[in-house]
Amino acid sequence: MSQNISNTSKVLKGISSQTIVTVVLGIVEIVSFSIMSRLLTQEDFGYYAAITAITTIFSTFSETGIGSAIIQQKELTKRYINNAFTISLFFGGFISLLLFVLADPLSRYVADVSMRTPLMIMSVTLLLNCLTSVNTSLMHRKLQFLRVGSINLVSLVITTIVAIWLAYSGYGYYAIITKAVLGSIITWLLSLILCKTQFGFALDRQTFVSIFSFSGWLMASTLFRNLAHQVDRILMPRLLSVASLGAYNRPKDFVEQISGKINGIFDTALFPVLSGIQDDKQSLQSAFRRSMFIMNIFALLLTLAFIFNSELLIRIFFGEQWLYLKTVMIVISASLLFNIDGRLADCYLRSLALTKQQFYFRIFEAALKIGGILIGYKWDILGVATSVVITNFIAKIVKIIYVGGKINIEPHSVIGIIIKSWRFSLLIIPILIVAYAFLPNSWAGNIAMAIIFVLLLVVVFLLLPGLVGEIYKKEVYSKILIAFKKFGRKKRTCNYSKNNG
């Protein structure tokens, strides 16, 4: 019991520190997103999306899953760390050079030759990100989440300022490329200093085999994950156009920025702790049930917020010229519903060292998405968005059911947890649909919709906690009440001191 409390405390502490930094990071990124949307064109965003899709796939080979192997390793020795560093340096350098050499044929195949120089420039990020993963994984292992978040924050602030200035000066998508390259350099330097580890060169067969027995399958599965995630960006310039990709990628990038940061909070905090209880099936079952329930509540709220406030979000963060993408954004927002489940499943698979199984799931997801896009593109970007959401749903639900089975939780129980976590929506969704249908498509109507959404959440989560569920009522709502009482006492004390001062 004490062990469970200790693990819970670690997760909560990690999530708390991660949340603080993530909120700040999210604000900076959203500000950057909003300004860039008004300074660059659809084609700029299309070219950058295609370039980052290629570099993301190549990054699979440079990182090789060594960062996760460091966290998962039960007894971490100096020899193991030096081997991990050496492998990262070798693979990162090799893949960076490979992308540099292949930049010309890749650019011609995906879009056109204008992508060649940007791809060459971006190749350096593969080596830097590979080395950075070793540094940050050592800090994650020590649960130094705030330190890692601070590194990312400093890097983001500096590069955002530079990128906005370059975009304003007319450098087009080179402004975003500069941000990516400069960010890799700053993050690597800061992580190297703050991880406080002196690296050496070492490469012995036993440690090499030990690392790749874990990270080899993880690298292969990450390749197909990246392929599944980026395949729409790679295929769309040929199937449609670079400008179409830019239009499609704006709402998708916005949604992924928000969901990626949120998923990262849970993933970063949960993975080290789950690795520590990987042999305790009872603790894993308890963690799975609770995390599934709470995270699916949050996922549904996030999805509804995006869907019913899509016009307001576009007006604020994109600009009025992007309003024609409202329907596309609504469709893409539906993918948020199961993204958190997918990340949770991946976290469990890595924690249980089921990297081979994870590889097979990634192949399935990549094949599913390629097939969906080849069908969906016939209906332009809306068809692509719809196919991506449908294939995403199928892949994520299959994976989360499989993970439940590995820790002896039946499929119907997994589905039951998800459905129970959504029951509060029976009250919220009908009201939101009626409001959305009758409110005007204007700033006033959009703001009124947002106010109604917030009021509904207050009513349900503060006045009707039983409707949300017992886990929420006992573990979350009780803490909210305690926080309100503390705040009330503090305010009364301040007022008393002020009146008697």
Short mmCIF file of C-alpha atoms in Angstrom, two decimals:
data_model
loop_
_atom_site.label_atom_id
_atom_site.label_comp_id
_atom_site.label_asym_id
_atom_site.label_seq_id
_atom_site.Cartn_x
_atom_site.Cartn_y
_atom_site.Cartn_z
CA MET A 1 0.00 0.00 0.00
CA SER A 2 2.80 2.40 0.93
CA GLN A 3 4.51 1.56 -2.37
CA ASN A 4 1.34 2.50 -4.28
CA ILE A 5 1.15 5.82 -2.39
CA SER A 6 4.81 6.47 -3.16
CA ASN A 7 4.28 5.77 -6.86
CA THR A 8 1.20 7.96 -6.93
CA SER A 9 3.10 10.78 -5.26
CA LYS A 10 5.86 10.52 -7.85
CA VAL A 11 3.37 10.66 -10.71
CA LEU A 12 1.48 13.60 -9.21
CA LYS A 13 4.71 15.47 -8.52
CA GLY A 14 5.90 14.82 -12.05
CA ILE A 15 2.59 15.83 -13.58
CA SER A 16 2.44 18.99 -11.46
CA SER A 17 5.89 20.22 -12.48
CA GLN A 18 5.31 19.18 -16.08
CA THR A 19 1.96 20.95 -16.15
CA ILE A 20 3.43 24.27 -15.04
CA VAL A 21 6.08 24.24 -17.74
CA THR A 22 3.73 22.80 -20.37
CA VAL A 23 1.20 25.58 -19.85
CA VAL A 24 3.90 28.21 -20.34
CA LEU A 25 5.32 26.35 -23.36
CA GLY A 26 1.84 26.07 -24.81
CA ILE A 27 1.20 29.80 -24.44
CA VAL A 28 4.46 30.69 -26.21
CA GLU A 29 3.79 28.18 -29.01
CA ILE A 30 0.22 29.38 -29.52
CA VAL A 31 1.39 33.00 -29.70
CA SER A 32 4.00 31.95 -32.26
CA PHE A 33 1.39 29.92 -34.18
CA SER A 34 -1.01 32.85 -34.28
CA ILE A 35 1.57 35.35 -35.52
CA MET A 36 3.03 32.96 -38.11
CA SER A 37 -0.45 32.17 -39.47
CA ARG A 38 -0.79 35.85 -40.33
CA LEU A 39 2.71 36.27 -41.80
CA LEU A 40 3.19 33.15 -43.96
CA THR A 41 1.21 31.60 -46.81
CA GLN A 42 -0.42 28.20 -47.35
CA GLU A 43 2.50 27.17 -49.57
CA ASP A 44 5.03 28.16 -46.88
CA PHE A 45 3.27 25.91 -44.39
CA GLY A 46 2.90 23.18 -47.00
CA TYR A 47 6.61 23.07 -47.82
CA TYR A 48 7.56 23.13 -44.14
CA ALA A 49 5.10 20.33 -43.35
CA ALA A 50 6.61 18.14 -46.11
CA ILE A 51 10.18 18.91 -44.95
CA THR A 52 9.47 18.09 -41.32
CA ALA A 53 7.67 14.90 -42.35
CA ILE A 54 10.84 13.65 -44.04
CA THR A 55 13.16 14.67 -41.18
CA THR A 56 10.81 13.10 -38.62
CA ILE A 57 10.98 9.74 -40.37
CA PHE A 58 14.78 9.95 -40.62
CA SER A 59 14.97 10.89 -36.92
CA THR A 60 13.74 7.39 -36.12
CA PHE A 61 17.12 5.95 -37.03
CA SER A 62 19.17 8.62 -35.30
CA GLU A 63 17.47 8.29 -31.89
CA THR A 64 17.15 4.46 -32.08
CA GLY A 65 15.05 4.32 -28.89
CA ILE A 66 18.14 4.63 -26.68
CA GLY A 67 16.53 7.32 -24.53
CA SER A 68 13.72 4.99 -23.52
CA ALA A 69 16.24 2.17 -22.95
CA ILE A 70 18.09 4.39 -20.45
CA ILE A 71 14.89 5.08 -18.50
CA GLN A 72 13.74 1.45 -18.59
CA GLN A 73 17.11 0.00 -17.50
CA LYS A 74 16.80 -1.23 -13.89
CA GLU A 75 20.49 -0.76 -12.95
CA LEU A 76 22.14 2.04 -14.89
CA THR A 77 25.95 1.89 -14.96
CA LYS A 78 28.52 4.37 -16.26
CA ARG A 79 29.47 1.79 -18.89
CA TYR A 80 25.88 1.57 -20.10
CA ILE A 81 25.61 5.37 -20.34
CA ASN A 82 28.84 5.65 -22.35
CA ASN A 83 27.69 2.91 -24.71
CA ALA A 84 24.37 4.70 -25.18
CA PHE A 85 26.18 7.97 -25.90
CA THR A 86 28.53 6.34 -28.41
CA ILE A 87 25.71 4.59 -30.27
CA SER A 88 23.70 7.83 -30.35
CA LEU A 89 26.66 9.77 -31.72
CA PHE A 90 27.36 7.16 -34.41
CA PHE A 91 23.79 6.68 -35.58
CA GLY A 92 22.94 10.39 -35.34
CA GLY A 93 25.93 11.36 -37.45
CA PHE A 94 25.26 8.65 -40.02
CA ILE A 95 21.59 9.50 -40.49
CA SER A 96 22.30 13.23 -40.66
CA LEU A 97 24.80 12.58 -43.44
CA LEU A 98 22.36 10.23 -45.20
CA LEU A 99 19.59 12.85 -45.25
CA PHE A 100 22.06 15.46 -46.49
CA VAL A 101 23.07 13.22 -49.41
CA LEU A 102 19.49 12.17 -50.27
CA ALA A 103 18.02 15.66 -50.00
CA ASP A 104 17.83 16.16 -53.79
CA PRO A 105 15.96 12.95 -54.81
CA LEU A 106 13.67 13.16 -51.77
CA SER A 107 12.70 16.74 -52.51
CA ARG A 108 11.89 15.88 -56.13
CA TYR A 109 9.83 12.84 -55.15
CA VAL A 110 7.75 14.48 -52.40
CA ALA A 111 7.23 17.96 -53.90
CA ASP A 112 9.90 19.78 -55.94
CA VAL A 113 13.58 20.72 -55.95
CA SER A 114 13.04 23.87 -53.86
CA MET A 115 12.96 21.60 -50.79
CA ARG A 116 16.55 20.40 -51.34
CA THR A 117 18.47 23.13 -49.49
CA PRO A 118 16.06 23.26 -46.52
CA LEU A 119 16.39 19.46 -46.15
CA MET A 120 20.18 19.76 -46.13
CA ILE A 121 19.98 22.41 -43.42
CA MET A 122 17.51 20.37 -41.36
CA SER A 123 19.75 17.29 -41.48
CA VAL A 124 21.90 18.67 -38.64
CA THR A 125 18.92 18.46 -36.25
CA LEU A 126 18.99 14.65 -36.46
CA LEU A 127 22.41 14.40 -34.81
CA LEU A 128 21.65 17.08 -32.23
CA ASN A 129 18.27 15.61 -31.26
CA CYS A 130 19.83 12.17 -30.96
CA LEU A 131 22.47 13.41 -28.49
CA THR A 132 19.87 15.47 -26.64
CA SER A 133 17.70 12.40 -26.06
CA VAL A 134 20.48 10.79 -23.99
CA ASN A 135 20.82 13.91 -21.83
CA THR A 136 17.10 14.39 -21.24
CA SER A 137 16.50 10.68 -20.60
CA LEU A 138 19.02 10.77 -17.75
CA MET A 139 17.10 13.69 -16.26
CA HIS A 140 13.73 11.96 -16.80
CA ARG A 141 15.07 8.89 -15.02
CA LYS A 142 15.77 11.10 -11.99
CA LEU A 143 12.26 12.61 -12.36
CA GLN A 144 13.78 16.04 -13.08
CA PHE A 145 10.81 17.00 -15.24
CA LEU A 146 10.94 20.69 -14.34
CA ARG A 147 14.56 20.95 -15.43
CA VAL A 148 13.82 19.40 -18.82
CA GLY A 149 10.79 21.63 -19.26
CA SER A 150 12.83 24.73 -18.43
CA ILE A 151 15.37 23.82 -21.10
CA ASN A 152 12.61 23.50 -23.68
CA LEU A 153 11.08 26.80 -22.54
CA VAL A 154 14.29 28.80 -22.87
CA SER A 155 14.94 27.31 -26.29
CA LEU A 156 11.38 27.98 -27.45
CA VAL A 157 11.32 31.62 -26.35
CA ILE A 158 14.60 32.45 -28.08
CA THR A 159 13.77 30.64 -31.33
CA THR A 160 10.23 32.04 -31.46
CA ILE A 161 11.52 35.61 -31.34
CA VAL A 162 14.03 34.86 -34.10
CA ALA A 163 11.44 33.07 -36.27
CA ILE A 164 8.85 35.86 -36.00
CA TRP A 165 11.46 38.45 -36.97
CA LEU A 166 12.54 36.40 -39.99
CA ALA A 167 8.93 35.78 -41.09
CA TYR A 168 8.14 39.48 -40.77
CA SER A 169 11.25 40.24 -42.84
CA GLY A 170 9.93 38.09 -45.68
CA TYR A 171 12.03 34.91 -45.39
CA GLY A 172 9.01 32.63 -45.81
CA TYR A 173 9.26 29.09 -44.48
CA TYR A 174 12.99 29.54 -43.86
CA ALA A 175 11.85 31.37 -40.73
CA ILE A 176 10.35 28.14 -39.35
CA ILE A 177 13.34 26.08 -40.50
CA THR A 178 15.69 28.44 -38.67
CA LYS A 179 13.55 28.02 -35.56
CA ALA A 180 13.86 24.22 -35.75
CA VAL A 181 17.64 24.19 -36.29
CA LEU A 182 18.42 26.87 -33.71
CA GLY A 183 16.11 25.13 -31.23
CA SER A 184 18.02 21.85 -31.64
CA ILE A 185 21.34 23.60 -30.99
CA ILE A 186 20.16 25.46 -27.88
CA THR A 187 18.34 22.44 -26.42
CA TRP A 188 21.37 20.19 -26.91
CA LEU A 189 23.77 22.67 -25.26
CA LEU A 190 21.52 23.33 -22.26
CA SER A 191 20.67 19.65 -21.75
CA LEU A 192 24.37 18.73 -21.90
CA ILE A 193 25.17 21.27 -19.18
CA LEU A 194 22.22 20.50 -16.89
CA CYS A 195 22.26 16.69 -17.05
CA LYS A 196 25.63 16.96 -15.24
CA THR A 197 27.08 13.79 -16.76
CA GLN A 198 30.50 13.36 -18.32
CA PHE A 199 30.25 11.13 -21.34
CA GLY A 200 32.94 8.86 -22.68
CA PHE A 201 33.32 6.54 -25.65
CA ALA A 202 32.55 2.87 -25.12
CA LEU A 203 31.18 0.13 -27.32
CA ASP A 204 31.25 -3.42 -25.98
CA ARG A 205 29.22 -6.23 -27.42
CA GLN A 206 27.33 -7.20 -24.26
CA THR A 207 26.04 -3.69 -23.55
CA PHE A 208 25.32 -3.09 -27.24
CA VAL A 209 23.13 -6.21 -27.34
CA SER A 210 21.47 -5.20 -24.07
CA ILE A 211 20.55 -1.77 -25.43
CA PHE A 212 19.24 -3.04 -28.75
CA SER A 213 17.32 -5.92 -27.22
CA PHE A 214 15.10 -3.15 -25.88
CA SER A 215 15.60 -0.27 -28.29
CA GLY A 216 15.92 -2.24 -31.54
CA TRP A 217 12.24 -3.15 -31.67
CA LEU A 218 11.36 0.26 -30.28
CA MET A 219 13.28 1.95 -33.10
CA ALA A 220 11.46 -0.18 -35.68
CA SER A 221 8.08 0.57 -34.13
CA THR A 222 8.93 4.28 -33.92
CA LEU A 223 9.72 4.23 -37.63
CA PHE A 224 6.23 3.00 -38.46
CA ARG A 225 4.69 5.34 -35.89
CA ASN A 226 6.37 8.29 -37.57
CA LEU A 227 5.39 6.95 -40.97
CA ALA A 228 1.76 6.63 -39.85
CA HIS A 229 1.86 10.11 -38.36
CA GLN A 230 3.55 11.78 -41.33
CA VAL A 231 2.20 9.82 -44.30
CA ASP A 232 -0.54 12.37 -45.03
CA ARG A 233 2.08 15.14 -45.22
CA ILE A 234 4.27 13.06 -47.54
CA LEU A 235 1.49 11.93 -49.90
CA MET A 236 -0.59 15.11 -50.14
CA PRO A 237 1.84 17.25 -52.20
CA ARG A 238 1.65 14.61 -54.94
CA LEU A 239 -1.98 13.58 -54.53
CA LEU A 240 -3.26 17.17 -54.23
CA SER A 241 -0.79 20.09 -53.96
CA VAL A 242 1.68 21.81 -51.62
CA ALA A 243 -0.88 24.55 -51.00
CA SER A 244 -3.53 21.93 -50.09
CA LEU A 245 -1.10 20.40 -47.60
CA GLY A 246 -0.52 23.85 -46.10
CA ALA A 247 -4.27 24.42 -45.69
CA TYR A 248 -4.82 20.94 -44.21
CA ASN A 249 -1.80 21.13 -41.92
CA ARG A 250 -2.72 24.41 -40.23
CA PRO A 251 -5.66 23.05 -38.18
CA LYS A 252 -3.92 19.69 -37.78
CA ASP A 253 -0.75 21.33 -36.50
CA PHE A 254 -2.76 23.46 -34.07
CA VAL A 255 -4.64 20.48 -32.66
CA GLU A 256 -1.45 18.40 -32.42
CA GLN A 257 0.44 21.16 -30.61
CA ILE A 258 -2.17 21.21 -27.86
CA SER A 259 -2.69 17.45 -27.62
CA GLY A 260 1.04 16.74 -27.92
CA LYS A 261 1.89 18.89 -24.93
CA ILE A 262 -0.90 17.37 -22.84
CA ASN A 263 0.03 13.82 -23.82
CA GLY A 264 3.63 14.60 -22.99
CA ILE A 265 2.72 15.46 -19.40
CA PHE A 266 1.21 12.04 -18.76
CA ASP A 267 3.73 10.11 -20.83
CA THR A 268 6.82 11.70 -19.28
CA ALA A 269 5.55 11.35 -15.73
CA LEU A 270 4.02 7.88 -16.07
CA PHE A 271 6.73 6.02 -18.00
CA PRO A 272 9.49 6.04 -15.32
CA VAL A 273 6.99 5.07 -12.61
CA LEU A 274 5.34 2.30 -14.66
CA SER A 275 8.79 0.93 -15.48
CA GLY A 276 9.39 0.70 -11.74
CA ILE A 277 6.22 -1.40 -11.15
CA GLN A 278 6.43 -3.45 -14.35
CA ASP A 279 6.51 -6.71 -12.36
CA ASP A 280 3.57 -5.82 -10.08
CA LYS A 281 0.46 -6.70 -12.09
CA GLN A 282 -1.97 -5.54 -9.40
CA SER A 283 -0.40 -2.08 -9.27
CA LEU A 284 -0.42 -1.92 -13.08
CA GLN A 285 -4.13 -2.82 -13.18
CA SER A 286 -4.99 -0.14 -10.64
CA ALA A 287 -2.93 2.48 -12.46
CA PHE A 288 -4.49 1.48 -15.79
CA ARG A 289 -8.10 1.74 -14.58
CA ARG A 290 -7.60 5.09 -12.88
CA SER A 291 -5.54 6.68 -15.62
CA MET A 292 -7.96 5.43 -18.31
CA PHE A 293 -10.95 6.90 -16.49
CA ILE A 294 -9.47 10.32 -15.72
CA MET A 295 -7.66 10.72 -19.05
CA ASN A 296 -10.75 9.84 -21.11
CA ILE A 297 -12.77 12.45 -19.22
CA PHE A 298 -10.13 14.98 -20.12
CA ALA A 299 -9.89 13.76 -23.73
CA LEU A 300 -13.64 14.16 -24.26
CA LEU A 301 -13.64 17.65 -22.73
CA LEU A 302 -10.75 18.67 -24.96
CA THR A 303 -12.49 17.25 -28.03
CA LEU A 304 -15.76 19.03 -27.28
CA ALA A 305 -13.93 22.29 -26.60
CA PHE A 306 -12.26 22.17 -30.01
CA ILE A 307 -15.33 21.02 -31.96
CA PHE A 308 -17.86 23.48 -30.55
CA ASN A 309 -15.44 26.43 -30.42
CA SER A 310 -13.66 25.83 -33.73
CA GLU A 311 -14.73 29.15 -35.29
CA LEU A 312 -13.57 31.16 -32.28
CA LEU A 313 -10.23 29.34 -32.21
CA ILE A 314 -9.67 30.02 -35.91
CA ARG A 315 -10.56 33.70 -35.54
CA ILE A 316 -8.15 34.14 -32.62
CA PHE A 317 -5.21 31.93 -33.56
CA PHE A 318 -5.38 31.66 -37.36
CA GLY A 319 -7.02 34.81 -38.63
CA GLU A 320 -10.30 35.39 -40.47
CA GLN A 321 -8.73 34.32 -43.79
CA TRP A 322 -8.61 30.71 -42.51
CA LEU A 323 -12.31 30.43 -41.56
CA TYR A 324 -13.05 28.31 -44.62
CA LEU A 325 -11.19 25.48 -42.82
CA LYS A 326 -13.80 25.30 -40.03
CA THR A 327 -15.22 21.93 -41.12
CA VAL A 328 -11.74 20.46 -41.58
CA MET A 329 -10.78 21.57 -38.08
CA ILE A 330 -13.93 20.06 -36.58
CA VAL A 331 -13.16 16.71 -38.21
CA ILE A 332 -9.49 16.76 -37.18
CA SER A 333 -10.47 17.69 -33.61
CA ALA A 334 -12.36 14.40 -33.32
CA SER A 335 -8.98 12.62 -33.33
CA LEU A 336 -8.30 14.07 -29.87
CA LEU A 337 -10.81 11.64 -28.41
CA PHE A 338 -8.46 8.66 -28.64
CA ASN A 339 -5.03 10.27 -28.92
CA ILE A 340 -4.52 10.16 -25.16
CA ASP A 341 -5.57 6.49 -25.08
CA GLY A 342 -3.00 5.80 -27.77
CA ARG A 343 -0.22 7.49 -25.80
CA LEU A 344 -1.28 5.66 -22.64
CA ALA A 345 -1.13 2.33 -24.48
CA ASP A 346 2.32 3.16 -25.88
CA CYS A 347 3.52 4.08 -22.41
CA TYR A 348 2.41 0.70 -21.02
CA LEU A 349 3.91 -1.22 -23.94
CA ARG A 350 7.29 0.47 -23.41
CA SER A 351 7.13 0.09 -19.63
CA LEU A 352 6.43 -3.63 -19.98
CA ALA A 353 9.22 -3.93 -22.60
CA LEU A 354 6.66 -5.11 -25.18
CA THR A 355 8.50 -3.29 -27.94
CA LYS A 356 8.10 -6.12 -30.45
CA GLN A 357 4.33 -6.02 -30.08
CA GLN A 358 4.45 -2.24 -30.33
CA PHE A 359 6.26 -2.63 -33.66
CA TYR A 360 3.45 -4.77 -35.08
CA PHE A 361 0.85 -2.25 -33.95
CA ARG A 362 2.73 0.53 -35.72
CA ILE A 363 2.84 -1.44 -38.98
CA PHE A 364 -0.91 -1.99 -38.69
CA GLU A 365 -1.53 1.72 -38.04
CA ALA A 366 0.71 2.86 -40.92
CA ALA A 367 -0.90 0.47 -43.42
CA LEU A 368 -4.37 1.47 -42.24
CA LYS A 369 -3.66 5.18 -42.63
CA ILE A 370 -2.04 4.86 -46.07
CA GLY A 371 -5.08 2.95 -47.32
CA GLY A 372 -7.43 5.53 -45.82
CA ILE A 373 -5.61 8.48 -47.38
CA LEU A 374 -5.50 6.86 -50.82
CA ILE A 375 -9.28 6.61 -50.61
CA GLY A 376 -9.97 9.90 -48.84
CA TYR A 377 -7.96 12.26 -51.06
CA LYS A 378 -10.62 11.94 -53.76
CA TRP A 379 -12.73 14.28 -51.58
CA ASP A 380 -9.89 16.79 -51.19
CA ILE A 381 -8.50 17.79 -47.78
CA LEU A 382 -11.78 17.07 -45.97
CA GLY A 383 -11.65 13.49 -47.24
CA VAL A 384 -8.04 13.13 -46.05
CA ALA A 385 -8.95 14.53 -42.62
CA THR A 386 -11.90 12.14 -42.28
CA SER A 387 -9.86 9.09 -43.29
CA VAL A 388 -7.11 10.01 -40.82
CA VAL A 389 -9.62 10.31 -37.94
CA ILE A 390 -11.32 6.98 -38.74
CA THR A 391 -8.06 5.04 -39.05
CA ASN A 392 -6.77 6.72 -35.89
CA PHE A 393 -9.83 5.55 -33.96
CA ILE A 394 -9.51 1.94 -35.15
CA ALA A 395 -5.78 1.72 -34.41
CA LYS A 396 -6.00 3.29 -30.93
CA ILE A 397 -8.96 1.26 -29.68
CA VAL A 398 -7.36 -2.04 -30.81
CA LYS A 399 -4.11 -1.13 -29.05
CA ILE A 400 -5.67 -0.08 -25.76
CA ILE A 401 -7.73 -3.29 -25.64
CA TYR A 402 -4.57 -5.34 -26.23
CA VAL A 403 -2.74 -3.57 -23.39
CA GLY A 404 -5.66 -4.24 -21.07
CA GLY A 405 -5.47 -7.93 -21.97
CA LYS A 406 -1.74 -8.06 -21.11
CA ILE A 407 -2.50 -7.02 -17.54
CA ASN A 408 -5.60 -9.26 -17.29
CA ILE A 409 -8.31 -6.65 -17.92
CA GLU A 410 -11.03 -7.96 -20.25
CA PRO A 411 -11.92 -6.04 -23.47
CA HIS A 412 -15.45 -5.33 -22.26
CA SER A 413 -13.99 -3.84 -19.06
CA VAL A 414 -11.71 -1.54 -21.06
CA ILE A 415 -14.63 -0.34 -23.19
CA GLY A 416 -16.71 -0.01 -20.03
CA ILE A 417 -14.14 2.30 -18.42
CA ILE A 418 -14.18 4.56 -21.49
CA ILE A 419 -17.98 4.68 -21.72
CA LYS A 420 -18.39 5.38 -17.99
CA SER A 421 -15.90 8.24 -18.21
CA TRP A 422 -18.08 9.84 -20.90
CA ARG A 423 -21.45 9.63 -19.19
CA PHE A 424 -21.46 13.30 -18.15
CA SER A 425 -21.62 14.15 -21.88
CA LEU A 426 -25.26 12.96 -21.97
CA LEU A 427 -26.13 16.29 -20.36
CA ILE A 428 -23.54 18.51 -22.04
CA ILE A 429 -23.65 17.49 -25.70
CA PRO A 430 -27.40 18.07 -26.41
CA ILE A 431 -27.19 21.58 -24.95
CA LEU A 432 -24.04 22.36 -26.96
CA ILE A 433 -25.65 21.14 -30.20
CA VAL A 434 -28.71 23.35 -29.69
CA ALA A 435 -26.55 26.38 -28.84
CA TYR A 436 -24.28 25.77 -31.84
CA ALA A 437 -27.26 25.52 -34.19
CA PHE A 438 -28.90 28.79 -33.12
CA LEU A 439 -26.00 31.11 -32.31
CA PRO A 440 -24.77 33.31 -35.20
CA ASN A 441 -21.43 32.73 -36.93
CA SER A 442 -19.81 35.91 -35.62
CA TRP A 443 -17.45 37.06 -32.89
CA ALA A 444 -20.42 37.61 -30.55
CA GLY A 445 -21.92 34.21 -31.30
CA ASN A 446 -18.55 32.44 -30.91
CA ILE A 447 -17.88 34.12 -27.55
CA ALA A 448 -21.40 33.25 -26.34
CA MET A 449 -20.74 29.62 -27.31
CA ALA A 450 -17.51 29.58 -25.30
CA ILE A 451 -19.29 31.05 -22.25
CA ILE A 452 -22.03 28.41 -22.46
CA PHE A 453 -19.37 25.68 -22.69
CA VAL A 454 -17.56 26.94 -19.58
CA LEU A 455 -20.80 27.31 -17.59
CA LEU A 456 -21.79 23.73 -18.45
CA LEU A 457 -18.44 22.46 -17.17
CA VAL A 458 -18.84 24.40 -13.92
CA VAL A 459 -22.33 23.01 -13.38
CA VAL A 460 -21.35 19.41 -14.09
CA PHE A 461 -17.93 19.20 -12.44
CA LEU A 462 -18.61 21.41 -9.40
CA LEU A 463 -22.32 20.95 -8.76
CA LEU A 464 -22.98 17.45 -10.16
CA PRO A 465 -19.79 15.46 -9.42
CA GLY A 466 -21.72 12.20 -9.10
CA LEU A 467 -22.66 12.47 -12.76
CA VAL A 468 -18.96 12.42 -13.69
CA GLY A 469 -18.16 9.26 -11.72
CA GLU A 470 -17.05 7.88 -8.35
CA ILE A 471 -13.33 8.08 -9.09
CA TYR A 472 -13.66 11.76 -9.94
CA LYS A 473 -15.93 12.44 -6.95
CA LYS A 474 -13.67 10.72 -4.41
CA GLU A 475 -10.21 11.55 -5.72
CA VAL A 476 -10.50 14.78 -7.70
CA TYR A 477 -13.62 16.58 -6.50
CA SER A 478 -12.65 16.13 -2.86
CA LYS A 479 -9.31 17.83 -3.55
CA ILE A 480 -11.11 20.69 -5.33
CA LEU A 481 -13.30 21.22 -2.25
CA ILE A 482 -10.25 21.22 0.03
CA ALA A 483 -8.55 23.77 -2.23
CA PHE A 484 -11.64 26.03 -2.14
CA LYS A 485 -11.79 25.78 1.67
CA LYS A 486 -8.11 26.66 2.01
CA PHE A 487 -8.56 29.59 -0.33
CA GLY A 488 -11.61 30.77 1.66
CA ARG A 489 -9.75 30.56 4.98
CA LYS A 490 -6.77 32.40 3.51
CA LYS A 491 -9.00 35.14 2.14
CA ARG A 492 -10.83 35.53 5.47
CA THR A 493 -7.49 35.71 7.28
CA CYS A 494 -6.25 38.40 4.89
CA ASN A 495 -9.46 40.40 5.31
CA TYR A 496 -9.26 40.09 9.09
CA SER A 497 -5.65 41.28 9.12
CA LYS A 498 -6.52 44.15 6.80
CA ASN A 499 -9.50 45.28 8.92
CA ASN A 500 -7.50 45.08 12.12
CA GLY A 501 -4.29 46.39 10.70
#
